[in-house]
Amino acid sequence: MEIRNLENLPIDGKKIFLRLDLNVPLSEGKITDETRIEGALPTLEFILGKTNKVVVASHLGRPKGVSSPSMSLEIIGSRLAELTGKEVVFVDDYTEQDLSQVIDHLDDNQFILLENLRFHKEEVANDPIFSRELARHFDFYVNDAFGAAHRAHASTEGMAHHFNSDCRAGGFLMAKEIRALSRLQSDPGAPFTVVMGGSKVSDKIGVTLNLLNKCNNLLIGGAMAYTFLKYKGFNVGNSRVEDDKMDLVEAIYRNAETRRVNIVLPVDHMGAKEFEESAKPVQIESEDIPEGLMGLDIGQKTIEKYQEIIGGSKTVLWNGPMGVFEWEAYSKGSRAIAVSMAECRGETVVGGGDSVAAINMAGLGEQVSHISTGGGASLEFLEGKKLPGVMILLG
């Protein structure tokens, strides 16, 4: 799958609409993870080297069409100014103001950042009038927001139709994401190991079934492991379980057996009596979790088993933490997977979401082959779905 190349667009001195994914986590008014901002910089800086008439747009959070100070992009603009050495002209009333006039008065050291697109309900609705109004000021459309490419919104799909096919392209991050994730589906080196974690089997069923067509090993962690363990007849105590999703687990095992995929479950755990950060950690030395306890992380024997499999793999995809990694007492499993990914000599891909946060917490993000900024978009791409924000950019 090849999208149109930004480098082939004749954008010198032209007006560019640049859709980025600046939907970063915030806490008390501060950015807590800059992965998506850093991923967007190569495309932004390349375009700024060709023209100063650049308008950057993004969403942040889910304001549901209502302006909210806590989800304003103004703080992101300040950080972009620091990273690019340019002045960011912040425009919050672009539906009322003539944006062309602002663009025409930019000097060489400035570019524009629009306020949160999702402050307008028309963005998520992919409203055709809103799409047309966004597009009418520009010569070229560039989308580098892979993390939003699975949404057919005005800025990710609708407005692109108002540009000729040779006037729209994907940015460098978009192209990089597509190349890395496509390799996992088309030609992964074997053994190919998928490490799947997180809380719900139901969130991962589509991507898991699709990856079973390619992978050799499926290592399960996180809360979803307890649903698998219960399906296999083990006691799971008070652990979180999706009792109504046993049919999904059965489908995974049935497909894995057909394709001779090795499914590996935790053989020990770290648990506690309550789901509280302050709860005393308890080592559980077998697959079975006693009544009164809940599993919150994989145990040491499981860590060693998973590390051995990852170390012997030529391709590894990791999506989803092994436990409640935000709490120190239950972060060991996710940190160990992060170390194994960094040490693996094969191609290693971290598939977005909490996995990215976990590997960044371990300080090992630069030691894997690719970190996806996609989250839900990564999962849908790996599930084999066609993403609207990608399809509109195909050559």
Short mmCIF file of C-alpha atoms in Angstrom, two decimals:
data_model
loop_
_atom_site.label_atom_id
_atom_site.label_comp_id
_atom_site.label_asym_id
_atom_site.label_seq_id
_atom_site.Cartn_x
_atom_site.Cartn_y
_atom_site.Cartn_z
CA MET A 1 0.00 0.00 0.00
CA GLU A 2 1.55 3.28 -1.17
CA ILE A 3 0.16 6.73 -0.45
CA ARG A 4 1.11 9.86 -2.39
CA ASN A 5 4.51 11.16 -1.39
CA LEU A 6 4.72 14.60 0.22
CA GLU A 7 8.15 15.13 -1.32
CA ASN A 8 6.61 15.04 -4.80
CA LEU A 9 4.18 17.90 -4.17
CA PRO A 10 5.20 21.31 -5.64
CA ILE A 11 4.43 23.18 -2.43
CA ASP A 12 7.05 25.96 -2.57
CA GLY A 13 5.34 29.17 -1.47
CA LYS A 14 1.90 27.54 -1.53
CA LYS A 15 -0.84 27.45 1.14
CA ILE A 16 -0.83 24.13 2.99
CA PHE A 17 -3.43 22.58 5.27
CA LEU A 18 -1.54 20.14 7.50
CA ARG A 19 -3.60 17.71 9.59
CA LEU A 20 -1.53 16.39 12.48
CA ASP A 21 -2.37 14.17 15.42
CA LEU A 22 -1.56 16.33 18.44
CA ASN A 23 -3.95 14.46 20.71
CA VAL A 24 -1.46 14.07 23.54
CA PRO A 25 -2.16 13.22 27.19
CA LEU A 26 -2.35 16.18 29.58
CA SER A 27 -2.24 16.36 33.36
CA GLU A 28 -2.79 19.58 35.30
CA GLY A 29 -2.18 21.62 32.17
CA LYS A 30 1.07 19.87 31.24
CA ILE A 31 1.91 17.47 28.41
CA THR A 32 2.81 14.09 29.88
CA ASP A 33 3.82 12.25 26.68
CA GLU A 34 5.17 14.03 23.58
CA THR A 35 5.43 10.96 21.33
CA ARG A 36 2.85 12.22 18.86
CA ILE A 37 4.29 15.73 18.77
CA GLU A 38 7.78 14.39 18.14
CA GLY A 39 6.45 12.09 15.43
CA ALA A 40 4.85 15.02 13.62
CA LEU A 41 7.93 17.27 13.57
CA PRO A 42 9.70 15.89 10.44
CA THR A 43 6.68 16.61 8.23
CA LEU A 44 6.02 20.02 9.79
CA GLU A 45 9.65 21.11 9.49
CA PHE A 46 9.90 19.85 5.89
CA ILE A 47 6.86 21.91 4.87
CA LEU A 48 8.06 24.98 6.79
CA GLY A 49 11.27 24.73 4.78
CA LYS A 50 9.23 25.10 1.59
CA THR A 51 6.60 27.66 2.59
CA ASN A 52 5.55 29.78 5.56
CA LYS A 53 1.87 29.57 4.59
CA VAL A 54 1.16 26.57 6.78
CA VAL A 55 -1.98 25.96 8.82
CA VAL A 56 -1.76 23.09 11.32
CA ALA A 57 -4.95 21.47 12.60
CA SER A 58 -5.68 18.70 15.08
CA HIS A 59 -8.15 17.46 17.65
CA LEU A 60 -7.55 16.94 21.37
CA GLY A 61 -9.76 14.70 23.45
CA ARG A 62 -13.49 14.33 22.94
CA PRO A 63 -15.15 17.69 23.63
CA LYS A 64 -18.28 16.63 21.68
CA GLY A 65 -18.69 19.86 19.76
CA VAL A 66 -18.38 22.15 22.77
CA SER A 67 -15.48 24.50 23.52
CA SER A 68 -13.57 23.39 26.62
CA PRO A 69 -10.50 25.19 28.06
CA SER A 70 -9.09 21.88 29.35
CA MET A 71 -8.94 20.58 25.77
CA SER A 72 -7.57 23.67 24.09
CA LEU A 73 -4.62 23.23 21.73
CA GLU A 74 -3.02 26.45 22.95
CA ILE A 75 -0.61 24.57 25.23
CA ILE A 76 0.36 22.37 22.26
CA GLY A 77 1.05 25.51 20.24
CA SER A 78 3.47 26.76 22.88
CA ARG A 79 5.37 23.48 22.72
CA LEU A 80 5.45 23.52 18.91
CA ALA A 81 6.91 27.01 19.04
CA GLU A 82 9.70 25.79 21.33
CA LEU A 83 10.48 22.77 19.18
CA THR A 84 10.41 24.52 15.79
CA GLY A 85 11.87 27.88 16.81
CA LYS A 86 8.93 29.54 15.05
CA GLU A 87 6.14 31.78 16.30
CA VAL A 88 2.81 29.97 16.39
CA VAL A 89 -0.15 32.15 15.48
CA PHE A 90 -3.06 30.61 17.36
CA VAL A 91 -6.45 31.01 15.69
CA ASP A 92 -9.52 30.03 17.69
CA ASP A 93 -12.30 31.62 15.61
CA TYR A 94 -11.49 30.24 12.16
CA THR A 95 -15.14 29.57 11.31
CA GLU A 96 -15.91 33.28 11.70
CA GLN A 97 -12.62 34.92 10.68
CA ASP A 98 -11.35 35.07 7.07
CA LEU A 99 -8.47 32.64 7.44
CA SER A 100 -6.98 33.65 4.09
CA GLN A 101 -6.17 37.10 5.40
CA VAL A 102 -4.30 35.64 8.37
CA ILE A 103 -2.36 33.29 6.09
CA ASP A 104 -1.42 36.10 3.70
CA HIS A 105 0.04 38.20 6.54
CA LEU A 106 2.32 35.49 7.97
CA ASP A 107 6.03 36.27 7.98
CA ASP A 108 8.79 33.72 7.45
CA ASN A 109 9.07 32.96 11.16
CA GLN A 110 5.39 32.14 11.71
CA PHE A 111 2.83 29.43 11.06
CA ILE A 112 -0.78 28.96 12.16
CA LEU A 113 -2.31 26.48 14.60
CA LEU A 114 -6.09 26.18 14.66
CA GLU A 115 -8.02 25.59 17.86
CA ASN A 116 -9.31 22.07 18.55
CA LEU A 117 -11.27 20.90 15.50
CA ARG A 118 -13.65 18.90 17.67
CA PHE A 119 -14.93 22.06 19.33
CA HIS A 120 -17.12 22.04 16.20
CA LYS A 121 -19.64 19.21 16.00
CA GLU A 122 -19.36 19.40 12.21
CA GLU A 123 -15.84 17.93 12.38
CA VAL A 124 -16.88 14.53 13.75
CA ALA A 125 -20.06 14.58 11.63
CA ASN A 126 -17.91 15.05 8.50
CA ASP A 127 -20.23 17.89 7.56
CA PRO A 128 -19.82 18.72 3.85
CA ILE A 129 -20.20 22.49 4.33
CA PHE A 130 -17.64 22.54 7.16
CA SER A 131 -15.31 20.40 5.01
CA ARG A 132 -15.62 22.78 2.07
CA GLU A 133 -15.00 25.83 4.25
CA LEU A 134 -11.87 24.26 5.74
CA ALA A 135 -10.52 23.40 2.30
CA ARG A 136 -11.24 26.59 0.37
CA HIS A 137 -8.23 28.57 1.63
CA PHE A 138 -5.55 26.10 0.53
CA ASP A 139 -3.58 24.85 -2.45
CA PHE A 140 -2.54 21.51 -0.96
CA TYR A 141 -3.83 19.07 1.66
CA VAL A 142 -1.36 17.00 3.73
CA ASN A 143 -2.49 14.48 6.34
CA ASP A 144 0.08 13.15 8.80
CA ALA A 145 -2.45 12.17 11.49
CA PHE A 146 -2.32 8.38 11.29
CA GLY A 147 -3.81 8.19 14.78
CA ALA A 148 -7.04 9.69 13.40
CA ALA A 149 -6.98 7.97 10.00
CA HIS A 150 -9.64 5.44 11.02
CA ARG A 151 -12.16 8.27 11.43
CA ALA A 152 -14.03 9.69 8.44
CA HIS A 153 -14.10 13.21 9.86
CA ALA A 154 -14.11 16.52 8.03
CA SER A 155 -10.37 17.15 8.44
CA THR A 156 -9.26 13.55 7.85
CA GLU A 157 -11.45 12.60 4.90
CA GLY A 158 -14.20 15.04 3.94
CA MET A 159 -12.14 18.09 3.03
CA ALA A 160 -9.62 16.03 1.05
CA HIS A 161 -12.27 15.53 -1.65
CA HIS A 162 -12.06 19.28 -2.39
CA PHE A 163 -8.49 18.88 -3.68
CA ASN A 164 -7.38 17.29 -6.93
CA SER A 165 -5.77 13.91 -6.36
CA ASP A 166 -2.32 15.34 -7.16
CA CYS A 167 -2.81 18.08 -4.53
CA ARG A 168 -3.17 15.81 -1.51
CA ALA A 169 -0.62 13.55 0.17
CA GLY A 170 0.36 11.83 3.37
CA GLY A 171 3.12 13.10 5.60
CA PHE A 172 6.27 11.23 6.59
CA LEU A 173 4.76 9.74 9.76
CA MET A 174 1.70 8.49 7.88
CA ALA A 175 3.95 6.79 5.31
CA LYS A 176 6.19 5.32 8.01
CA GLU A 177 3.23 3.88 9.93
CA ILE A 178 1.76 2.28 6.82
CA ARG A 179 5.09 0.70 5.81
CA ALA A 180 5.79 -0.73 9.26
CA LEU A 181 2.30 -2.12 9.87
CA SER A 182 1.95 -3.43 6.31
CA ARG A 183 5.09 -5.54 6.75
CA LEU A 184 3.48 -7.29 9.72
CA GLN A 185 0.61 -8.37 7.50
CA SER A 186 2.40 -9.11 4.25
CA ASP A 187 5.88 -10.44 4.97
CA PRO A 188 6.85 -10.76 8.66
CA GLY A 189 10.02 -12.66 9.41
CA ALA A 190 9.40 -15.95 11.23
CA PRO A 191 9.11 -16.75 14.04
CA PHE A 192 6.58 -13.91 14.36
CA THR A 193 5.42 -13.32 17.93
CA VAL A 194 2.44 -11.21 18.96
CA VAL A 195 2.35 -10.01 22.56
CA MET A 196 -1.22 -9.00 23.30
CA GLY A 197 -2.27 -7.32 26.54
CA GLY A 198 -4.79 -4.82 27.83
CA SER A 199 -8.09 -5.23 29.57
CA LYS A 200 -10.62 -6.68 27.14
CA VAL A 201 -10.66 -9.61 24.74
CA SER A 202 -13.56 -7.91 22.97
CA ASP A 203 -11.37 -4.90 22.10
CA LYS A 204 -8.76 -7.09 20.44
CA ILE A 205 -10.75 -9.92 18.83
CA GLY A 206 -10.61 -8.57 15.25
CA VAL A 207 -6.90 -7.83 15.19
CA THR A 208 -6.07 -11.07 17.03
CA LEU A 209 -7.97 -13.25 14.56
CA ASN A 210 -6.34 -11.46 11.62
CA LEU A 211 -2.81 -11.78 13.05
CA LEU A 212 -3.33 -15.49 13.66
CA ASN A 213 -3.01 -15.84 9.88
CA LYS A 214 0.62 -14.69 10.11
CA CYS A 215 2.04 -15.20 13.61
CA ASN A 216 3.67 -18.24 15.21
CA ASN A 217 3.27 -17.29 18.88
CA LEU A 218 0.55 -15.38 20.72
CA LEU A 219 1.54 -14.31 24.24
CA ILE A 220 -1.35 -13.09 26.38
CA GLY A 221 -1.10 -10.67 29.32
CA GLY A 222 -3.06 -7.96 31.06
CA ALA A 223 -6.61 -8.40 32.32
CA MET A 224 -7.60 -10.21 29.14
CA ALA A 225 -5.37 -13.10 30.25
CA TYR A 226 -7.78 -13.93 33.08
CA THR A 227 -10.62 -14.48 30.60
CA PHE A 228 -8.35 -16.87 28.69
CA LEU A 229 -7.31 -18.65 31.88
CA LYS A 230 -10.92 -19.08 33.00
CA TYR A 231 -11.79 -20.49 29.60
CA LYS A 232 -9.00 -23.06 30.08
CA GLY A 233 -10.44 -24.09 33.45
CA PHE A 234 -8.14 -22.27 35.87
CA ASN A 235 -9.33 -20.37 38.93
CA VAL A 236 -9.02 -16.60 38.52
CA GLY A 237 -10.21 -15.43 41.96
CA ASN A 238 -11.59 -11.91 41.84
CA SER A 239 -9.73 -10.99 38.66
CA ARG A 240 -11.45 -9.04 35.94
CA VAL A 241 -13.08 -11.44 33.50
CA GLU A 242 -15.39 -11.03 30.49
CA ASP A 243 -17.67 -13.96 31.21
CA ASP A 244 -19.86 -13.13 28.22
CA LYS A 245 -16.94 -13.28 25.78
CA MET A 246 -15.92 -16.92 26.15
CA ASP A 247 -17.15 -17.52 22.60
CA LEU A 248 -14.52 -15.06 21.36
CA VAL A 249 -11.78 -16.90 23.24
CA GLU A 250 -13.04 -20.16 21.77
CA ALA A 251 -12.85 -18.64 18.28
CA ILE A 252 -9.26 -17.57 18.90
CA TYR A 253 -8.25 -21.06 20.07
CA ARG A 254 -10.06 -22.70 17.16
CA ASN A 255 -8.29 -20.50 14.63
CA ALA A 256 -4.95 -20.89 16.38
CA GLU A 257 -5.25 -24.68 16.29
CA THR A 258 -6.04 -24.62 12.57
CA ARG A 259 -2.99 -22.44 11.87
CA ARG A 260 -0.73 -24.14 14.46
CA VAL A 261 -0.20 -20.92 16.43
CA ASN A 262 1.21 -21.37 19.94
CA ILE A 263 -0.95 -19.52 22.49
CA VAL A 264 0.95 -18.88 25.74
CA LEU A 265 -0.78 -17.80 28.96
CA PRO A 266 0.67 -16.60 32.29
CA VAL A 267 1.89 -19.37 34.61
CA ASP A 268 2.16 -17.09 37.65
CA HIS A 269 0.98 -13.65 38.73
CA MET A 270 1.33 -10.61 40.93
CA GLY A 271 -1.96 -9.91 42.67
CA ALA A 272 -3.68 -8.10 45.51
CA LYS A 273 -6.88 -8.21 47.54
CA GLU A 274 -8.17 -4.90 46.22
CA PHE A 275 -7.79 -2.87 43.05
CA GLU A 276 -5.86 -0.14 44.83
CA GLU A 277 -2.39 1.23 44.20
CA SER A 278 -1.65 0.97 47.92
CA ALA A 279 -2.78 -2.67 48.17
CA LYS A 280 -0.09 -5.08 49.32
CA PRO A 281 1.31 -7.10 46.36
CA VAL A 282 0.98 -10.88 46.62
CA GLN A 283 3.03 -13.37 44.60
CA ILE A 284 0.88 -16.12 43.11
CA GLU A 285 3.07 -19.03 42.07
CA SER A 286 0.71 -20.92 39.73
CA GLU A 287 -1.85 -20.34 36.99
CA ASP A 288 -4.64 -20.53 39.56
CA ILE A 289 -5.48 -17.35 41.46
CA PRO A 290 -6.94 -17.99 44.95
CA GLU A 291 -10.32 -16.65 45.97
CA GLY A 292 -10.04 -13.20 47.50
CA LEU A 293 -7.17 -12.17 45.22
CA MET A 294 -7.08 -10.56 41.79
CA GLY A 295 -4.32 -10.69 39.21
CA LEU A 296 -2.73 -7.32 38.41
CA ASP A 297 0.46 -8.31 36.57
CA ILE A 298 2.29 -11.32 35.18
CA GLY A 299 4.73 -13.08 37.50
CA GLN A 300 8.47 -13.78 37.25
CA LYS A 301 8.16 -17.25 35.70
CA THR A 302 5.87 -15.84 33.03
CA ILE A 303 8.27 -12.96 32.40
CA GLU A 304 11.14 -15.38 31.81
CA LYS A 305 9.03 -17.55 29.53
CA TYR A 306 7.86 -14.58 27.45
CA GLN A 307 11.36 -13.11 27.28
CA GLU A 308 12.73 -16.38 25.89
CA ILE A 309 10.12 -16.49 23.13
CA ILE A 310 10.58 -12.82 22.22
CA GLY A 311 14.36 -13.21 22.18
CA GLY A 312 14.11 -16.03 19.65
CA SER A 313 11.73 -14.18 17.32
CA LYS A 314 12.52 -12.38 14.08
CA THR A 315 9.39 -10.21 14.27
CA VAL A 316 7.55 -9.05 17.38
CA LEU A 317 4.42 -6.94 17.75
CA TRP A 318 3.49 -5.72 21.23
CA ASN A 319 0.07 -4.23 21.87
CA GLY A 320 -1.23 -3.74 25.38
CA PRO A 321 0.44 -3.78 28.82
CA MET A 322 0.92 -6.90 30.91
CA GLY A 323 -0.66 -5.40 34.01
CA VAL A 324 -1.52 -2.18 35.79
CA PHE A 325 1.79 -0.69 34.68
CA GLU A 326 0.96 2.79 35.99
CA TRP A 327 1.36 1.41 39.54
CA GLU A 328 4.97 0.61 40.45
CA ALA A 329 4.17 -2.67 42.21
CA TYR A 330 2.50 -4.03 39.06
CA SER A 331 4.73 -2.55 36.37
CA LYS A 332 7.42 -5.25 36.34
CA GLY A 333 5.80 -7.36 33.63
CA SER A 334 5.35 -4.50 31.18
CA ARG A 335 8.86 -3.20 31.88
CA ALA A 336 10.30 -6.67 31.24
CA ILE A 337 8.50 -6.89 27.89
CA ALA A 338 9.86 -3.45 27.01
CA VAL A 339 13.41 -4.62 27.77
CA SER A 340 12.89 -7.78 25.71
CA MET A 341 11.63 -5.73 22.77
CA ALA A 342 14.69 -3.48 22.98
CA GLU A 343 17.09 -6.43 23.16
CA CYS A 344 15.44 -8.47 20.40
CA ARG A 345 17.54 -8.58 17.22
CA GLY A 346 14.50 -8.93 14.99
CA GLU A 347 12.02 -6.30 13.83
CA THR A 348 10.09 -4.95 16.79
CA VAL A 349 6.88 -2.92 16.60
CA VAL A 350 5.02 -1.37 19.52
CA GLY A 351 1.41 -1.05 18.50
CA GLY A 352 0.21 2.17 20.05
CA GLY A 353 -1.81 3.07 23.12
CA ASP A 354 -0.64 2.07 26.60
CA SER A 355 2.19 -0.03 25.15
CA VAL A 356 3.82 3.18 23.94
CA ALA A 357 3.49 4.73 27.39
CA ALA A 358 4.98 1.59 28.96
CA ILE A 359 8.04 1.46 26.71
CA ASN A 360 8.59 5.20 27.10
CA MET A 361 8.39 4.83 30.89
CA ALA A 362 11.17 2.25 30.57
CA GLY A 363 13.21 4.73 28.50
CA LEU A 364 13.55 2.26 25.63
CA GLY A 365 11.43 3.83 22.91
CA GLU A 366 14.38 4.54 20.64
CA GLN A 367 15.59 0.94 20.79
CA VAL A 368 12.69 -0.67 18.92
CA SER A 369 12.13 -0.69 15.16
CA HIS A 370 8.87 1.23 15.18
CA ILE A 371 6.53 2.81 17.71
CA SER A 372 3.06 3.35 16.31
CA THR A 373 1.28 6.57 17.25
CA GLY A 374 -1.97 5.08 16.03
CA GLY A 375 -3.80 3.50 18.95
CA GLY A 376 -7.19 2.55 17.54
CA ALA A 377 -6.01 3.25 13.99
CA SER A 378 -3.16 0.75 14.39
CA LEU A 379 -5.55 -1.95 15.59
CA GLU A 380 -7.99 -1.37 12.74
CA PHE A 381 -5.18 -1.36 10.18
CA LEU A 382 -3.80 -4.64 11.55
CA GLU A 383 -7.33 -6.03 11.57
CA GLY A 384 -7.32 -5.50 7.81
CA LYS A 385 -9.85 -2.67 7.72
CA LYS A 386 -9.65 0.13 5.18
CA LEU A 387 -8.98 3.44 6.97
CA PRO A 388 -10.80 6.44 5.42
CA GLY A 389 -7.91 8.82 6.09
CA VAL A 390 -5.51 6.46 4.30
CA MET A 391 -7.71 5.47 1.38
CA ILE A 392 -8.19 9.11 0.28
CA LEU A 393 -4.38 9.47 -0.04
CA LEU A 394 -3.70 6.45 -2.22
CA GLY A 395 -1.91 7.12 -5.49
#
